[in-house]
Coordinates of C-alpha atoms and ligand atoms in Angstrom, one line a residue:
M1051 CA 2.2 7.9 18.7
L1052 CA 2.0 6.1 15.4
M1053 CA 4.6 3.9 13.7
H1054 CA 4.4 3.8 9.9
I1055 CA 6.3 0.9 8.2
D1056 CA 7.1 1.0 4.6
M1057 CA 8.8 -2.0 3.0
D1058 CA 11.8 -1.2 0.8
A1059 CA 11.4 -2.1 -2.9
F1060 CA 8.9 -4.7 -1.7
F1061 CA 8.1 -6.7 -4.8
A1062 CA 11.7 -6.8 -6.0
S1063 CA 13.0 -7.7 -2.5
V1064 CA 10.5 -10.5 -2.2
E1065 CA 11.7 -11.9 -5.6
Q1066 CA 15.3 -11.6 -4.4
Q1067 CA 14.5 -13.6 -1.3
I1068 CA 12.7 -16.3 -3.1
N1069 CA 15.4 -16.6 -5.7
P1070 CA 18.9 -16.1 -4.2
A1071 CA 20.4 -15.9 -7.7
L1072 CA 18.7 -12.4 -8.0
R1073 CA 20.3 -11.1 -4.8
G1074 CA 22.6 -8.2 -5.2
K1075 CA 21.6 -7.8 -8.8
P1076 CA 19.4 -5.1 -10.5
V1077 CA 16.0 -6.7 -10.7
I1078 CA 13.0 -5.3 -12.6
V1079 CA 9.5 -6.6 -11.7
G1080 CA 7.3 -6.2 -14.7
S1081 CA 3.6 -5.7 -14.4
R1082 CA 3.1 -8.5 -16.8
D1083 CA 5.1 -11.3 -18.3
N1084 CA 6.4 -9.6 -21.4
K1085 CA 9.9 -8.5 -20.8
Y1086 CA 10.1 -5.7 -23.5
H1087 CA 6.5 -4.6 -23.5
T1088 CA 5.5 -4.0 -20.0
V1089 CA 5.8 -1.4 -17.2
V1090 CA 8.2 -1.6 -14.3
A1091 CA 6.0 -2.4 -11.2
A1092 CA 9.0 -2.4 -8.9
A1093 CA 12.8 -2.1 -9.1
S1094 CA 15.4 -3.5 -6.7
Y1095 CA 17.8 -0.9 -5.1
E1096 CA 20.5 -2.2 -7.4
A1097 CA 18.2 -1.3 -10.4
K1098 CA 17.3 2.0 -8.9
A1099 CA 21.0 2.9 -8.9
Y1100 CA 20.7 3.0 -12.7
G1101 CA 17.8 5.4 -12.4
I1102 CA 15.1 2.8 -13.0
K1103 CA 11.8 3.7 -11.4
S1104 CA 8.4 2.1 -11.1
G1105 CA 6.1 3.3 -13.9
M1106 CA 8.9 3.3 -16.5
S1107 CA 8.4 1.2 -19.6
S1108 CA 10.5 -2.0 -19.3
Y1109 CA 12.0 -1.2 -22.7
E1110 CA 13.4 2.1 -21.4
A1111 CA 14.6 0.4 -18.2
L1112 CA 16.4 -2.3 -20.1
K1113 CA 18.0 0.2 -22.3
V1114 CA 19.8 1.9 -19.4
C1115 CA 20.5 -1.5 -17.7
P1116 CA 20.5 -4.3 -20.3
H1117 CA 21.8 -6.9 -17.8
A1118 CA 18.9 -6.3 -15.4
E1119 CA 17.1 -9.5 -14.3
F1120 CA 13.4 -9.5 -15.3
V1121 CA 10.6 -11.1 -13.3
A1122 CA 6.9 -10.9 -13.9
C1123 CA 4.8 -9.5 -11.1
D1124 CA 3.1 -12.1 -9.0
S1125 CA 0.6 -10.3 -6.9
A1126 CA -0.4 -13.4 -5.0
K1127 CA 3.1 -13.9 -3.7
Y1128 CA 3.3 -10.3 -2.4
T1129 CA -0.1 -10.4 -0.9
Y1130 CA 0.9 -13.5 0.9
V1131 CA 4.1 -12.0 2.3
S1132 CA 2.2 -8.8 3.2
R1133 CA -0.3 -10.8 5.3
E1134 CA 2.5 -12.7 7.1
I1135 CA 4.1 -9.4 8.0
F1136 CA 0.8 -8.0 9.1
E1137 CA 0.4 -11.1 11.4
L1138 CA 3.9 -10.7 12.9
L1139 CA 3.2 -7.0 13.7
H1140 CA 0.4 -8.1 16.0
D1141 CA 3.1 -9.3 18.4
Y1142 CA 3.9 -5.7 19.0
S1143 CA 0.7 -3.7 19.0
P1144 CA -3.0 -4.7 19.2
C1145 CA -3.8 -2.0 16.7
V1146 CA -2.2 -2.7 13.3
E1147 CA -3.6 -1.4 10.0
H1148 CA -2.7 -2.4 6.5
S1149 CA -2.1 0.9 4.8
T1150 CA -1.3 -0.6 1.4
I1151 CA 0.2 -3.9 0.4
D1152 CA 3.7 -2.8 1.6
E1153 CA 2.8 -0.3 4.3
F1154 CA 1.6 -0.8 7.8
D1155 CA 0.5 1.4 10.6
L1156 CA 0.8 0.6 14.3
R1157 CA -0.5 2.5 17.2
I1158 CA 2.2 2.5 19.8
A1159 CA 1.2 5.0 22.4
G1160 CA 1.9 3.6 25.9
L1161 CA 4.0 0.7 24.6
E1162 CA 7.4 2.3 25.2
P1163 CA 7.9 1.0 28.8
I1164 CA 7.5 -2.6 27.4
F1165 CA 10.1 -2.2 24.7
G1166 CA 12.4 0.5 26.2
S1167 CA 11.6 3.4 23.9
F1168 CA 9.8 4.0 20.6
L1169 CA 13.1 3.8 18.7
D1170 CA 14.0 0.5 20.5
L1171 CA 10.6 -0.8 19.3
G1172 CA 11.3 0.3 15.8
K1173 CA 14.7 -1.4 15.8
L1174 CA 13.2 -4.6 17.2
I1175 CA 10.5 -4.7 14.5
K1176 CA 13.0 -4.0 11.7
K1177 CA 15.2 -6.8 13.0
R1178 CA 12.4 -9.2 13.3
I1179 CA 11.1 -8.5 9.8
R1180 CA 14.6 -8.9 8.4
E1181 CA 15.1 -12.2 10.3
A1182 CA 11.8 -13.6 9.4
F1183 CA 11.6 -12.5 5.7
G1184 CA 15.0 -11.2 4.8
L1185 CA 13.4 -7.9 3.9
N1186 CA 14.3 -4.3 4.9
C1187 CA 11.8 -1.7 5.7
S1188 CA 11.8 2.0 6.7
V1189 CA 10.1 3.0 9.9
G1190 CA 8.8 6.4 10.8
I1191 CA 7.5 7.2 14.3
A1192 CA 5.5 10.4 14.9
P1193 CA 2.5 11.8 16.7
T1194 CA 0.5 11.9 13.4
W1195 CA 0.2 9.6 10.4
I1196 CA 1.3 12.2 7.9
L1197 CA 4.5 12.9 9.8
A1198 CA 5.2 9.2 10.4
K1199 CA 4.8 8.6 6.6
L1200 CA 7.0 11.6 5.9
G1201 CA 9.6 10.0 8.1
T1202 CA 9.8 6.8 6.1
K1203 CA 10.0 8.8 2.9
I1204 CA 13.0 10.9 3.9
R1205 CA 14.9 8.0 5.5
K1206 CA 14.6 5.3 2.8
P1207 CA 15.9 2.7 2.5
D1208 CA 16.4 0.8 5.8
G1209 CA 15.6 4.0 7.7
L1210 CA 14.4 4.6 11.3
I1211 CA 13.3 8.0 12.5
L1212 CA 11.4 9.5 15.4
I1213 CA 9.8 12.8 14.7
N1214 CA 8.5 14.9 17.6
D1215 CA 8.1 18.5 18.6
A1216 CA 11.7 18.7 19.6
N1217 CA 13.2 17.8 16.2
L1218 CA 10.3 18.5 13.7
D1219 CA 11.5 22.0 12.6
T1220 CA 15.0 20.8 12.0
I1221 CA 13.8 17.8 10.0
I1222 CA 11.5 19.8 7.7
K1223 CA 14.0 22.6 7.0
G1224 CA 14.6 22.8 3.3
L1225 CA 12.6 19.6 2.6
P1226 CA 10.6 19.9 -0.7
I1227 CA 6.8 20.2 -0.1
E1228 CA 6.1 17.3 -2.5
K1229 CA 7.5 14.9 0.0
I1230 CA 4.3 15.3 2.0
C1231 CA 1.8 12.6 1.2
G1232 CA -1.2 14.4 -0.3
I1233 CA 0.7 17.2 -1.9
G1234 CA 0.7 16.1 -5.6
P1235 CA 2.0 17.9 -8.7
A1236 CA -0.9 20.4 -9.0
L1237 CA -0.8 21.4 -5.4
T1238 CA 3.0 21.6 -5.5
A1239 CA 2.9 23.9 -8.5
H1240 CA 0.2 26.1 -6.9
L1241 CA 2.2 26.4 -3.7
Q1242 CA 5.4 27.1 -5.6
G1243 CA 3.6 29.9 -7.3
L1244 CA 3.1 31.5 -3.9
G1245 CA 6.8 31.1 -3.2
V1246 CA 6.3 28.0 -1.0
F1247 CA 8.9 25.4 -1.9
S1248 CA 9.9 23.8 1.3
C1249 CA 8.1 22.3 4.3
D1250 CA 9.5 24.9 6.7
Q1251 CA 8.1 27.6 4.3
L1252 CA 4.7 25.9 4.3
K1253 CA 4.7 25.7 8.1
T1254 CA 5.3 29.4 8.5
T1255 CA 2.7 30.4 5.8
P1256 CA -0.3 32.1 7.6
Q1257 CA -3.5 30.1 7.7
E1258 CA -5.5 32.9 6.1
I1259 CA -3.3 32.9 3.0
L1260 CA -3.6 29.2 2.6
I1261 CA -7.4 29.3 3.0
D1262 CA -7.7 32.3 0.6
N1263 CA -5.7 30.3 -2.0
F1264 CA -6.9 26.8 -1.5
G1265 CA -10.3 27.1 0.1
Q1266 CA -11.3 26.2 3.7
S1267 CA -10.7 22.5 3.7
T1268 CA -7.5 22.2 1.7
G1269 CA -6.1 25.5 3.2
H1270 CA -6.7 24.3 6.7
W1271 CA -5.3 20.9 5.9
L1272 CA -2.1 22.5 4.6
Y1273 CA -1.9 24.6 7.7
Q1274 CA -2.2 21.6 10.0
V1275 CA -0.3 19.1 8.1
L1276 CA 3.2 19.8 9.6
R1277 CA 1.9 20.3 13.1
T1278 CA 1.5 17.9 15.9
D1279 CA -1.9 19.3 17.0
L1280 CA -3.7 16.1 17.7
S1281 CA -7.2 17.5 17.4
R1282 CA -7.7 16.4 13.7
S1283 CA -8.1 12.7 13.6
D1284 CA -7.7 12.6 9.8
L1285 CA -4.1 13.7 10.3
V1286 CA -3.4 11.5 13.3
F1287 CA -4.8 8.4 11.8
K1288 CA -5.0 7.6 8.1
V1289 CA -8.1 5.5 8.7
G1290 CA -10.7 5.8 11.3
P1291 CA -10.1 4.2 14.7
Y1292 CA -10.7 0.6 13.8
T1293 CA -11.0 -2.0 16.5
Q1294 CA -11.9 -5.7 16.2
N1295 CA -15.2 -5.1 18.1
L1296 CA -16.3 -2.3 15.9
E1297 CA -18.5 -3.3 13.0
P1298 CA -17.2 -1.6 9.9
K1299 CA -19.6 -0.1 7.4
S1300 CA -17.2 -0.9 4.6
I1301 CA -13.9 -2.5 4.0
G1302 CA -11.6 -0.9 1.5
H1303 CA -8.0 -0.5 0.2
S1304 CA -6.6 2.0 -2.2
Y1305 CA -3.3 2.5 -4.0
T1306 CA -1.6 5.4 -5.8
L1307 CA 0.1 4.1 -8.9
P1308 CA 3.6 5.2 -9.6
R1309 CA 2.5 6.9 -12.9
E1310 CA -0.9 7.6 -14.5
T1311 CA -1.9 4.8 -16.8
R1312 CA -4.7 3.5 -19.0
D1313 CA -2.9 0.2 -19.6
K1314 CA -5.7 -2.3 -18.9
N1315 CA -3.4 -5.0 -17.7
V1316 CA -1.6 -2.7 -15.2
I1317 CA -5.0 -1.5 -13.9
Y1318 CA -6.4 -5.0 -13.7
A1319 CA -3.3 -6.2 -11.8
W1320 CA -3.8 -3.5 -9.1
L1321 CA -7.5 -4.1 -9.0
R1322 CA -6.8 -7.8 -8.4
M1323 CA -4.4 -7.1 -5.6
L1324 CA -6.7 -4.6 -3.9
S1325 CA -9.6 -7.0 -4.2
E1326 CA -7.5 -9.8 -2.5
M1327 CA -6.7 -7.5 0.3
V1328 CA -10.3 -6.4 0.8
A1329 CA -11.4 -10.0 0.7
E1330 CA -8.8 -11.1 3.2
R1331 CA -9.9 -8.5 5.7
A1332 CA -13.6 -9.3 5.2
R1333 CA -13.0 -13.0 5.8
K1334 CA -10.9 -12.2 8.9
S1335 CA -13.7 -10.1 10.4
H1336 CA -16.3 -12.6 9.3
F1337 CA -18.1 -10.3 6.9
T1338 CA -19.3 -10.7 3.4
G1339 CA -20.7 -7.9 1.3
R1340 CA -23.0 -7.3 -1.6
T1341 CA -21.9 -3.9 -2.8
V1342 CA -18.6 -3.5 -4.6
A1343 CA -17.3 0.0 -5.2
I1344 CA -14.3 1.3 -7.0
W1345 CA -12.7 4.7 -6.7
I1346 CA -10.7 6.0 -9.5
S1347 CA -8.6 9.1 -9.4
S1348 CA -6.9 10.7 -12.4
K1349 CA -5.2 14.0 -12.9
N1350 CA -8.2 16.2 -12.9
D1351 CA -11.0 14.4 -11.1
S1352 CA -11.9 11.4 -9.1
S1353 CA -15.0 9.3 -9.3
N1354 CA -16.8 6.6 -7.4
R1355 CA -18.8 3.8 -9.0
Q1356 CA -20.5 1.0 -7.3
K1357 CA -22.9 -1.8 -7.9
T1358 CA -24.9 -4.0 -5.6
Y1359 CA -25.2 -7.7 -6.4
S1360 CA -27.7 -10.2 -5.1
I1361 CA -25.1 -12.6 -3.9
P1362 CA -22.7 -11.4 -1.2
T1363 CA -19.1 -12.3 -1.4
N1364 CA -15.8 -12.1 0.4
D1365 CA -13.9 -14.0 -2.3
G1366 CA -11.0 -11.9 -3.8
W1367 CA -11.4 -13.3 -7.3
E1368 CA -15.2 -12.5 -7.2
I1369 CA -14.6 -9.0 -5.9
F1370 CA -12.0 -8.5 -8.7
V1371 CA -14.4 -9.7 -11.4
R1372 CA -17.1 -7.4 -10.1
S1373 CA -14.8 -4.4 -9.8
R1374 CA -13.4 -5.0 -13.3
A1375 CA -17.0 -5.0 -14.7
I1376 CA -17.7 -1.8 -12.8
L1377 CA -14.6 -0.2 -14.3
G1378 CA -15.5 -1.1 -17.8
Q1379 CA -19.2 -0.4 -17.6
K1380 CA -19.1 2.9 -19.5
K1381 CA -19.1 1.4 -23.0
G1382 CA -16.0 -0.6 -22.1
I1383 CA -13.8 2.5 -22.0
I1384 CA -10.9 2.2 -19.5
P1385 CA -10.2 5.6 -17.9
V1386 CA -6.8 7.0 -17.2
V1387 CA -6.0 6.0 -13.7
K1388 CA -3.6 7.6 -11.2
A1389 CA -5.0 6.1 -8.0
L1390 CA -7.3 3.3 -7.4
G1391 CA -9.5 1.9 -4.6
V1392 CA -11.7 -1.1 -4.1
S1393 CA -14.2 -1.4 -1.3
L1394 CA -16.9 -3.8 -0.1
S1395 CA -20.0 -2.6 1.7
G1396 CA -23.5 -3.7 2.4
L1397 CA -21.8 -6.0 4.9
I1398 CA -23.5 -8.9 6.5
S1399 CA -22.2 -11.6 8.9
D1400 CA -20.6 -14.3 7.1
C1401 CA -22.7 -17.4 7.5
A1402 CA -24.4 -20.1 5.4
L1403 CA -23.2 -18.6 2.1
P1404 CA -23.6 -20.2 -1.3
L1405 CA -19.9 -19.7 -1.7
L1406 CA -19.1 -21.5 1.5
T1407 CA -18.1 -24.8 -0.1
E1408 CA -15.8 -23.0 -2.4
Q1409 CA -14.3 -21.1 0.5
K1410 CA -13.8 -24.2 2.5
K1411 CA -11.9 -25.7 -0.3
R1412 CA -9.7 -22.7 -0.5
E1413 CA -9.1 -22.5 3.2
A1414 CA -8.1 -26.2 3.2
L1415 CA -5.8 -25.5 0.3
L1416 CA -4.1 -22.6 2.0
S1417 CA -3.6 -24.4 5.2
A1418 CA -2.2 -27.4 3.3
M1419 CA 0.2 -25.0 1.6
D1420 CA 1.2 -23.6 4.9
R1421 CA 2.0 -27.0 6.3
V1422 CA 4.1 -28.0 3.2
N1423 CA 6.0 -24.7 3.5
A1424 CA 6.5 -25.1 7.2
R1425 CA 8.0 -28.5 6.6
Y1426 CA 10.0 -28.0 3.4
G1427 CA 10.8 -24.3 3.6
D1428 CA 9.1 -21.1 2.6
W1429 CA 7.9 -20.9 -1.0
T1430 CA 8.1 -24.6 -1.7
L1431 CA 4.5 -23.9 -2.7
S1432 CA 2.9 -20.6 -3.5
P1433 CA -0.4 -19.4 -5.1
A1434 CA -0.3 -18.9 -8.8
V1435 CA -3.5 -17.0 -9.2
L1436 CA -1.9 -14.3 -11.2
N1437 CA -2.2 -16.4 -14.3
L1438 CA -5.9 -15.6 -14.1
I1439 CA -5.3 -11.9 -14.4
N1440 CA -2.4 -11.7 -16.8
P1441 CA -4.2 -11.8 -20.1
R1442 CA -1.4 -11.4 -22.7
Ligands
MG855 MG1 7.5 0.6 -0.1

């Protein structure tokens, strides 16, 4: 069994926790610090009630809700909280994965006798996250990753759901197919053309029809996606079975943007955040890497670009600088981006690096910050690295 945890309105909720004056109010987190000329990176639930969504222009959002509070996106803050949640989750399962900055996966098979039941474990984790961070999350528990993720989507916000063979068919009845992670607008339109609009219709569509229409690989995936057949590991686990002892070949993170964009600043902000997450994981597993790769997906295609450097790194800023260079290497043209990934490969054990002095300084800085915050309260000090990536 897998537990998928998705934080509710994560960036906006973090801002509301840090600044109590924002609580209970519509809050817009802008991707950069320019209230009327930016994109909504996140909206609080109070703002969502006005129809404000991530990906909207802030101008549009402020037109429907002129009294909304505006805060500029501070990725360092969210990365920090995300790491803290990640640490906390290790109290409940030895196998925790960071799915994206605000999503986590836990393997929980065999843990129910310790915590009562899977649902009890879900309740406990939700309570713990709320107490520790003041944040709500939605929890989906299912035999496969896709179903666990679906669970969080249909029970948002503050949801908790267990999906198993007994209730699966009831849950998916009438549910639009686009709720399934991986079924985007193009696939949705194609399926609708075949008369398949809902998840239960998809599940009863014969495998041959799906393969005829979508090819072997996608057709088979569509056939399997709402089943609890555990033979396909790509459906069961989003990422390969990763254990601390296993040496990874590469370390990567990816993110699907709320809306396609070619806004350089928005793309850079996400690259920066993904780079930080990659760096964090590399440092934790004591690796450093020489090859930085970016993966870009837009409406019609996706591409991988990579470059190997002579000096290995596991520094988030350095990975960001490299990935930014790779992104702009085609005559400086920034492509339209729908989803984005950053990975580090060519991994070697982290020892005697040229960057070591720099890293030591940084580690000392972070631990000093932790000590100050432990003594004077959370967020007395927080990293301000976003200044580096918010070119106006
Ligand atoms: Mg979320």
